[in-house]
Amino acid sequence: MLQPGRDLALITGASSGIGAEIARQLAGRGIDLILTARRRERLEELAGQLTHRSPHAPREENISRSEMATVSVIECDLNTPDGPDRLLAALAERNLAPTVLINNAGFGYFDLFLEQPRDEIEAMISVNLRAATILARELGEQMARRKHGYILNVASYAALAPIPRYAVYSGAKAYLVAWTQALAHELKKSGVRVSVICPGFTRTEFHAVARHEKTRLMRMIELTPEQVARAAIRGLERGQLVIVPGWWYKLNAAALRLLPRSWVAAMSARAVK
Ligand SMILES: NC(=O)c1ccc[n+]([C@@H]2O[C@H](COP(=O)([O-])OP(=O)(O)OC[C@H]3O[C@@H](n4cnc5c(N)ncnc54)[C@H](OP(=O)(O)O)[C@@H]3O)[C@@H](O)[C@H]2O)c1
């Protein structure tokens, strides 16, 4: 179980959606937090809601009252070659050693692969996959040395059911699932727990960012960020390897395993367009 006073959670992509909700739920349990994303104002607003700013705190930090969590804010663009290393350097500079890494930052771009701009494709790989891998490599090593830690990778249902027009996004998220499964085996006796969550359509800013108008079906089966965050924290604490929130998605994930992948791709294409 995560414990106030012992655990410190770094949440990437904490400025909105699922990341912000995981922050709220962890702060509600008194877990200290480090919030990171590009939109600093959003992070500071959230940190302000979760804590009370101390007049003596440096600009980057919102220090709590004793009964509440301490929340630090680090602005960082993970879509730059040195983004993940700059984030790691900022943590070291402030003597912050996370025991929980929530690799949540991510986005998709909805379009035919051959019509997607190259920079969007590269950014999807950088943020969804490269940054998550680098952060887990460096922070995972520190956790293993202390024999205590948790890593949660936020993948997607798109990793389990490849979605045309989200081809690169689906591929990047499928990487997160396979990588987590292998890593969990390697770290079995290390004291570091590793999980991956595969949420289905969730009501966040994701689809606006992806330039994707939701279909009626998508709206019908949409999850809330609260549901996803709750499942993520519960699964992480229980040591669940692959977390699929929501009964509709659980049932479908099981059924999909029995179907040829070409059928699954054709069904997914219909569901999103
Ligand atoms: N919503 C869904 O239907 C759904 C389904 C399955 C999986 N997911 C996954 O859930 C995770 C959270 O997404 P969400 O649904 O909560 O969407 P969201 O509301 O758009 O949140 C995405 C977060 O990622 C951050 N981010 C994006 N690009 C970044 C960059 N270059 N550097 C640093 N941070 C960056 C954003 O912060 P800034 O813009 O402030 O940088 C934001 O905080 C993502 O990994 C997404 O792929 C979402």
Short mmCIF file of C-alpha atoms and ligand atoms in Angstrom, two decimals:
data_model
loop_
_atom_site.label_atom_id
_atom_site.label_comp_id
_atom_site.label_asym_id
_atom_site.label_seq_id
_atom_site.Cartn_x
_atom_site.Cartn_y
_atom_site.Cartn_z
CA MET A 1 0.00 0.00 0.00
CA LEU A 2 1.14 3.52 -0.71
CA GLN A 3 1.94 5.32 2.52
CA PRO A 4 1.85 9.02 3.34
CA GLY A 5 5.26 10.25 4.50
CA ARG A 6 7.08 7.36 2.82
CA ASP A 7 5.90 7.58 -0.80
CA LEU A 8 6.47 10.41 -3.26
CA ALA A 9 4.73 10.15 -6.63
CA LEU A 10 5.94 11.73 -9.86
CA ILE A 11 3.01 12.11 -12.27
CA THR A 12 3.73 13.06 -15.87
CA GLY A 13 0.91 14.69 -17.82
CA ALA A 14 -0.63 15.95 -14.59
CA SER A 15 -2.05 19.17 -16.07
CA SER A 16 -5.33 17.56 -17.18
CA GLY A 17 -7.43 14.43 -17.54
CA ILE A 18 -6.30 11.13 -16.07
CA GLY A 19 -3.00 12.48 -14.68
CA ALA A 20 -4.72 15.33 -12.81
CA GLU A 21 -7.27 12.88 -11.38
CA ILE A 22 -4.59 10.44 -10.22
CA ALA A 23 -2.97 13.44 -8.50
CA ARG A 24 -6.26 14.35 -6.77
CA GLN A 25 -6.86 10.81 -5.55
CA LEU A 26 -3.29 10.32 -4.31
CA ALA A 27 -3.28 13.73 -2.59
CA GLY A 28 -6.59 12.76 -0.96
CA ARG A 29 -4.68 9.90 0.66
CA GLY A 30 -1.89 12.21 1.81
CA ILE A 31 0.71 11.03 -0.73
CA ASP A 32 3.31 13.68 -1.63
CA LEU A 33 3.36 14.59 -5.31
CA ILE A 34 5.50 16.01 -8.08
CA LEU A 35 3.37 17.21 -10.98
CA THR A 36 4.88 17.71 -14.41
CA ALA A 37 3.64 18.75 -17.87
CA ARG A 38 4.13 21.74 -20.20
CA ARG A 39 1.25 23.92 -18.95
CA ARG A 40 2.68 25.34 -15.77
CA GLU A 41 -0.39 27.45 -14.87
CA ARG A 42 -2.59 24.35 -14.92
CA LEU A 43 -0.14 22.48 -12.70
CA GLU A 44 0.06 25.37 -10.25
CA GLU A 45 -3.70 25.71 -10.15
CA LEU A 46 -4.03 22.00 -9.35
CA ALA A 47 -1.22 22.14 -6.78
CA GLY A 48 -2.98 25.10 -5.19
CA GLN A 49 -6.21 23.09 -4.91
CA LEU A 50 -4.38 20.18 -3.34
CA THR A 51 -2.28 22.20 -0.91
CA HIS A 52 -1.86 25.54 0.77
CA ARG A 53 0.99 27.64 -0.50
CA SER A 54 3.56 28.53 2.13
CA PRO A 55 4.80 32.13 1.94
CA HIS A 56 8.34 30.75 2.36
CA ALA A 57 8.10 28.13 -0.40
CA PRO A 58 10.12 28.63 -3.57
CA ARG A 59 8.02 29.46 -6.66
CA GLU A 60 8.17 25.86 -7.87
CA GLU A 61 6.66 24.37 -4.74
CA ASN A 62 3.40 24.43 -2.90
CA ILE A 63 4.09 23.23 0.59
CA SER A 64 1.23 21.68 2.45
CA ARG A 65 -0.20 21.97 5.90
CA SER A 66 1.00 19.03 7.92
CA GLU A 67 -2.14 16.96 7.31
CA MET A 68 -1.99 17.43 3.56
CA ALA A 69 0.33 16.32 0.80
CA THR A 70 3.32 18.34 -0.39
CA VAL A 71 3.00 19.12 -4.08
CA SER A 72 5.91 20.23 -6.25
CA VAL A 73 5.53 21.47 -9.81
CA ILE A 74 8.09 21.00 -12.58
CA GLU A 75 7.33 22.34 -16.04
CA CYS A 76 8.78 20.07 -18.72
CA ASP A 77 8.24 19.34 -22.41
CA LEU A 78 8.86 15.62 -22.89
CA ASN A 79 8.86 16.04 -26.65
CA THR A 80 12.42 17.37 -26.75
CA PRO A 81 15.60 15.30 -27.01
CA ASP A 82 16.70 16.34 -23.50
CA GLY A 83 13.20 16.69 -21.93
CA PRO A 84 13.32 13.51 -19.78
CA ASP A 85 16.90 14.26 -18.66
CA ARG A 86 15.99 17.84 -17.77
CA LEU A 87 13.16 16.50 -15.65
CA LEU A 88 15.53 14.05 -13.93
CA ALA A 89 18.02 16.88 -13.34
CA ALA A 90 15.28 19.07 -11.83
CA LEU A 91 14.37 16.25 -9.43
CA ALA A 92 18.00 15.74 -8.39
CA GLU A 93 18.52 19.50 -7.93
CA ARG A 94 15.56 19.60 -5.51
CA ASN A 95 16.53 16.37 -3.77
CA LEU A 96 13.29 14.74 -4.80
CA ALA A 97 13.48 10.96 -5.04
CA PRO A 98 10.15 9.56 -6.26
CA THR A 99 9.10 6.12 -5.03
CA VAL A 100 6.17 6.11 -7.46
CA LEU A 101 6.44 6.89 -11.18
CA ILE A 102 3.19 7.42 -13.08
CA ASN A 103 4.16 7.53 -16.77
CA ASN A 104 0.91 9.12 -17.91
CA ALA A 105 1.86 11.92 -20.37
CA GLY A 106 0.73 11.05 -23.84
CA PHE A 107 -1.35 11.99 -26.83
CA GLY A 108 -2.64 10.60 -30.10
CA TYR A 109 -3.05 12.06 -33.56
CA PHE A 110 -6.07 10.77 -35.46
CA ASP A 111 -5.45 10.46 -39.19
CA LEU A 112 -4.33 8.04 -41.87
CA PHE A 113 -0.67 7.17 -41.29
CA LEU A 114 0.50 8.42 -44.69
CA GLU A 115 -1.28 11.72 -44.13
CA GLN A 116 0.09 12.39 -40.64
CA PRO A 117 2.77 15.07 -40.37
CA ARG A 118 6.20 13.63 -39.55
CA ASP A 119 6.62 15.88 -36.51
CA GLU A 120 3.37 14.57 -34.97
CA ILE A 121 4.51 10.98 -35.52
CA GLU A 122 7.88 11.65 -33.92
CA ALA A 123 6.26 13.52 -31.02
CA MET A 124 3.91 10.56 -30.34
CA ILE A 125 6.91 8.25 -30.13
CA SER A 126 8.86 10.72 -27.94
CA VAL A 127 6.17 11.41 -25.39
CA ASN A 128 4.22 8.12 -25.22
CA LEU A 129 7.19 5.81 -25.42
CA ARG A 130 10.69 7.32 -25.30
CA ALA A 131 10.14 9.59 -22.28
CA ALA A 132 8.38 6.84 -20.31
CA THR A 133 11.24 4.44 -20.98
CA ILE A 134 13.99 6.87 -19.96
CA LEU A 135 12.20 7.92 -16.75
CA ALA A 136 11.60 4.29 -15.76
CA ARG A 137 15.23 3.39 -16.51
CA GLU A 138 16.66 6.09 -14.26
CA LEU A 139 14.04 6.24 -11.49
CA GLY A 140 13.56 2.45 -11.53
CA GLU A 141 17.26 2.03 -10.76
CA GLN A 142 16.96 4.32 -7.73
CA MET A 143 13.85 2.46 -6.56
CA ALA A 144 15.52 -0.94 -6.94
CA ARG A 145 18.50 0.33 -4.91
CA ARG A 146 16.07 1.29 -2.12
CA LYS A 147 14.13 -1.98 -2.68
CA HIS A 148 10.88 -0.05 -2.81
CA GLY A 149 8.89 1.52 -5.60
CA TYR A 150 6.02 1.48 -8.03
CA ILE A 151 5.92 2.18 -11.77
CA LEU A 152 2.60 2.61 -13.57
CA ASN A 153 2.61 3.01 -17.34
CA VAL A 154 -0.53 4.48 -18.88
CA ALA A 155 -1.05 2.64 -22.16
CA SER A 156 -4.46 2.32 -23.79
CA TYR A 157 -7.11 -0.09 -24.95
CA ALA A 158 -5.63 0.84 -28.37
CA ALA A 159 -2.67 -1.36 -27.39
CA LEU A 160 -4.97 -4.39 -27.20
CA ALA A 161 -7.16 -3.55 -30.21
CA PRO A 162 -5.12 -1.86 -32.95
CA ILE A 163 -7.04 1.18 -34.20
CA PRO A 164 -6.67 2.37 -37.81
CA ARG A 165 -6.01 6.17 -37.98
CA TYR A 166 -4.33 5.75 -34.58
CA ALA A 167 -1.70 3.38 -36.03
CA VAL A 168 1.38 4.97 -34.45
CA TYR A 169 -0.46 5.66 -31.20
CA SER A 170 -1.67 2.02 -31.02
CA GLY A 171 1.85 0.81 -31.74
CA ALA A 172 3.40 3.06 -29.09
CA LYS A 173 0.89 1.90 -26.49
CA ALA A 174 1.40 -1.78 -27.46
CA TYR A 175 5.11 -1.21 -26.77
CA LEU A 176 4.21 -0.01 -23.25
CA VAL A 177 2.26 -3.23 -22.57
CA ALA A 178 4.97 -5.64 -23.81
CA TRP A 179 7.74 -3.61 -22.15
CA THR A 180 5.89 -3.50 -18.80
CA GLN A 181 5.22 -7.24 -18.87
CA ALA A 182 8.90 -8.03 -19.47
CA LEU A 183 10.08 -5.43 -16.95
CA ALA A 184 7.73 -6.74 -14.24
CA HIS A 185 9.36 -10.15 -14.61
CA GLU A 186 12.86 -8.69 -14.38
CA LEU A 187 11.94 -6.69 -11.28
CA LYS A 188 9.98 -9.47 -9.56
CA LYS A 189 12.31 -9.72 -6.57
CA SER A 190 13.48 -6.11 -6.53
CA GLY A 191 10.74 -4.57 -4.37
CA VAL A 192 9.61 -2.49 -7.37
CA ARG A 193 6.09 -3.19 -8.66
CA VAL A 194 5.31 -2.50 -12.30
CA SER A 195 1.84 -2.22 -13.85
CA VAL A 196 0.31 -0.98 -17.08
CA ILE A 197 -3.21 0.36 -17.46
CA CYS A 198 -5.18 0.12 -20.72
CA PRO A 199 -8.10 2.54 -20.47
CA GLY A 200 -10.75 2.72 -23.18
CA PHE A 201 -12.27 6.00 -24.36
CA THR A 202 -12.10 8.41 -21.42
CA ARG A 203 -13.66 11.86 -21.03
CA THR A 204 -10.56 14.11 -21.06
CA GLU A 205 -8.90 16.56 -23.48
CA PHE A 206 -7.39 13.62 -25.39
CA HIS A 207 -9.80 13.62 -28.36
CA ALA A 208 -9.69 17.39 -28.80
CA VAL A 209 -5.88 17.19 -28.91
CA ALA A 210 -6.12 14.25 -31.38
CA ARG A 211 -8.51 16.29 -33.61
CA HIS A 212 -10.96 13.42 -33.39
CA GLU A 213 -14.68 13.95 -33.18
CA LYS A 214 -16.15 11.26 -30.96
CA THR A 215 -18.69 8.85 -32.44
CA ARG A 216 -21.96 7.99 -30.68
CA LEU A 217 -20.56 4.59 -29.69
CA MET A 218 -17.47 6.23 -28.19
CA ARG A 219 -19.65 8.52 -26.07
CA MET A 220 -21.78 5.57 -24.94
CA ILE A 221 -18.85 3.56 -23.62
CA GLU A 222 -16.77 6.48 -22.35
CA LEU A 223 -15.10 6.14 -18.95
CA THR A 224 -14.55 9.00 -16.52
CA PRO A 225 -11.04 10.00 -15.41
CA GLU A 226 -12.18 9.25 -11.84
CA GLN A 227 -12.93 5.61 -12.77
CA VAL A 228 -9.61 5.23 -14.57
CA ALA A 229 -7.59 6.82 -11.74
CA ARG A 230 -9.31 4.64 -9.14
CA ALA A 231 -8.59 1.47 -11.12
CA ALA A 232 -4.99 2.58 -11.70
CA ILE A 233 -4.20 3.17 -8.03
CA ARG A 234 -6.00 0.02 -6.88
CA GLY A 235 -4.28 -2.11 -9.54
CA LEU A 236 -0.86 -0.65 -8.79
CA GLU A 237 -1.19 -1.34 -5.07
CA ARG A 238 -2.42 -4.89 -5.68
CA GLY A 239 0.44 -5.62 -8.04
CA GLN A 240 -1.91 -6.18 -11.00
CA LEU A 241 0.20 -6.38 -14.14
CA VAL A 242 -2.31 -5.31 -16.83
CA ILE A 243 -5.22 -3.18 -15.62
CA VAL A 244 -8.29 -2.79 -17.87
CA PRO A 245 -10.84 -0.46 -16.24
CA GLY A 246 -14.59 -0.92 -16.84
CA TRP A 247 -16.58 -4.13 -17.35
CA TRP A 248 -17.37 -3.38 -21.04
CA TYR A 249 -13.68 -3.13 -21.86
CA LYS A 250 -12.75 -6.14 -19.69
CA LEU A 251 -15.25 -8.34 -21.54
CA ASN A 252 -14.12 -7.04 -24.94
CA ALA A 253 -10.44 -7.46 -24.13
CA ALA A 254 -11.11 -11.12 -23.33
CA ALA A 255 -13.19 -11.65 -26.50
CA LEU A 256 -10.66 -9.88 -28.75
CA ARG A 257 -8.02 -12.49 -27.93
CA LEU A 258 -10.09 -15.08 -29.79
CA LEU A 259 -10.44 -13.07 -33.01
CA PRO A 260 -8.00 -12.62 -35.90
CA ARG A 261 -6.17 -9.27 -35.59
CA SER A 262 -7.35 -8.19 -39.05
CA TRP A 263 -10.99 -8.46 -37.84
CA VAL A 264 -10.16 -6.54 -34.69
CA ALA A 265 -8.60 -3.72 -36.74
CA ALA A 266 -11.65 -3.61 -39.05
CA MET A 267 -14.05 -3.46 -36.07
CA SER A 268 -11.96 -0.74 -34.39
CA ALA A 269 -11.91 1.31 -37.61
CA ARG A 270 -15.73 1.27 -37.63
CA ALA A 271 -15.99 2.18 -33.94
CA VAL A 272 -13.96 5.40 -34.27
CA LYS A 273 -15.25 6.77 -37.61
N1 LIG B 1 -8.69 9.84 -22.97
C1 LIG B 1 -8.66 8.63 -23.52
O1 LIG B 1 -9.61 8.19 -24.19
C2 LIG B 1 -7.47 7.74 -23.26
C3 LIG B 1 -7.63 6.37 -23.47
C4 LIG B 1 -6.55 5.53 -23.24
C5 LIG B 1 -5.35 6.04 -22.83
N2 LIG B 1 -5.20 7.38 -22.64
C6 LIG B 1 -3.89 7.84 -22.21
O2 LIG B 1 -4.03 8.48 -20.96
C7 LIG B 1 -2.94 9.39 -20.78
C8 LIG B 1 -3.50 10.71 -20.29
O3 LIG B 1 -4.31 11.27 -21.32
P1 LIG B 1 -5.69 12.01 -21.03
O4 LIG B 1 -6.77 11.17 -21.59
O5 LIG B 1 -5.77 12.40 -19.60
O6 LIG B 1 -5.56 13.26 -22.01
P2 LIG B 1 -5.23 14.80 -21.71
O7 LIG B 1 -6.28 15.38 -20.84
O8 LIG B 1 -5.01 15.41 -23.05
O9 LIG B 1 -3.85 14.74 -20.89
C9 LIG B 1 -2.62 14.50 -21.51
C10 LIG B 1 -1.50 14.94 -20.60
O10 LIG B 1 -0.23 14.68 -21.25
C11 LIG B 1 0.57 15.85 -21.19
N3 LIG B 1 1.46 15.98 -22.33
C12 LIG B 1 1.16 15.92 -23.65
N4 LIG B 1 2.22 16.20 -24.41
C13 LIG B 1 3.25 16.46 -23.54
C14 LIG B 1 4.61 16.84 -23.71
N5 LIG B 1 5.14 17.07 -24.93
N6 LIG B 1 5.37 16.99 -22.60
C15 LIG B 1 4.86 16.80 -21.37
N7 LIG B 1 3.58 16.45 -21.15
C16 LIG B 1 2.78 16.29 -22.21
C17 LIG B 1 -0.45 17.00 -21.19
O11 LIG B 1 0.12 18.16 -20.56
P3 LIG B 1 0.55 19.54 -21.30
O12 LIG B 1 -0.32 19.69 -22.51
O13 LIG B 1 0.32 20.57 -20.24
O14 LIG B 1 1.98 19.33 -21.60
C18 LIG B 1 -1.58 16.44 -20.33
O15 LIG B 1 -1.31 16.69 -18.97
C19 LIG B 1 -2.22 9.47 -22.13
O16 LIG B 1 -1.06 8.69 -22.11
C20 LIG B 1 -3.25 8.88 -23.10
O17 LIG B 1 -2.62 8.31 -24.22
C21 LIG B 1 -6.24 8.24 -22.84
#
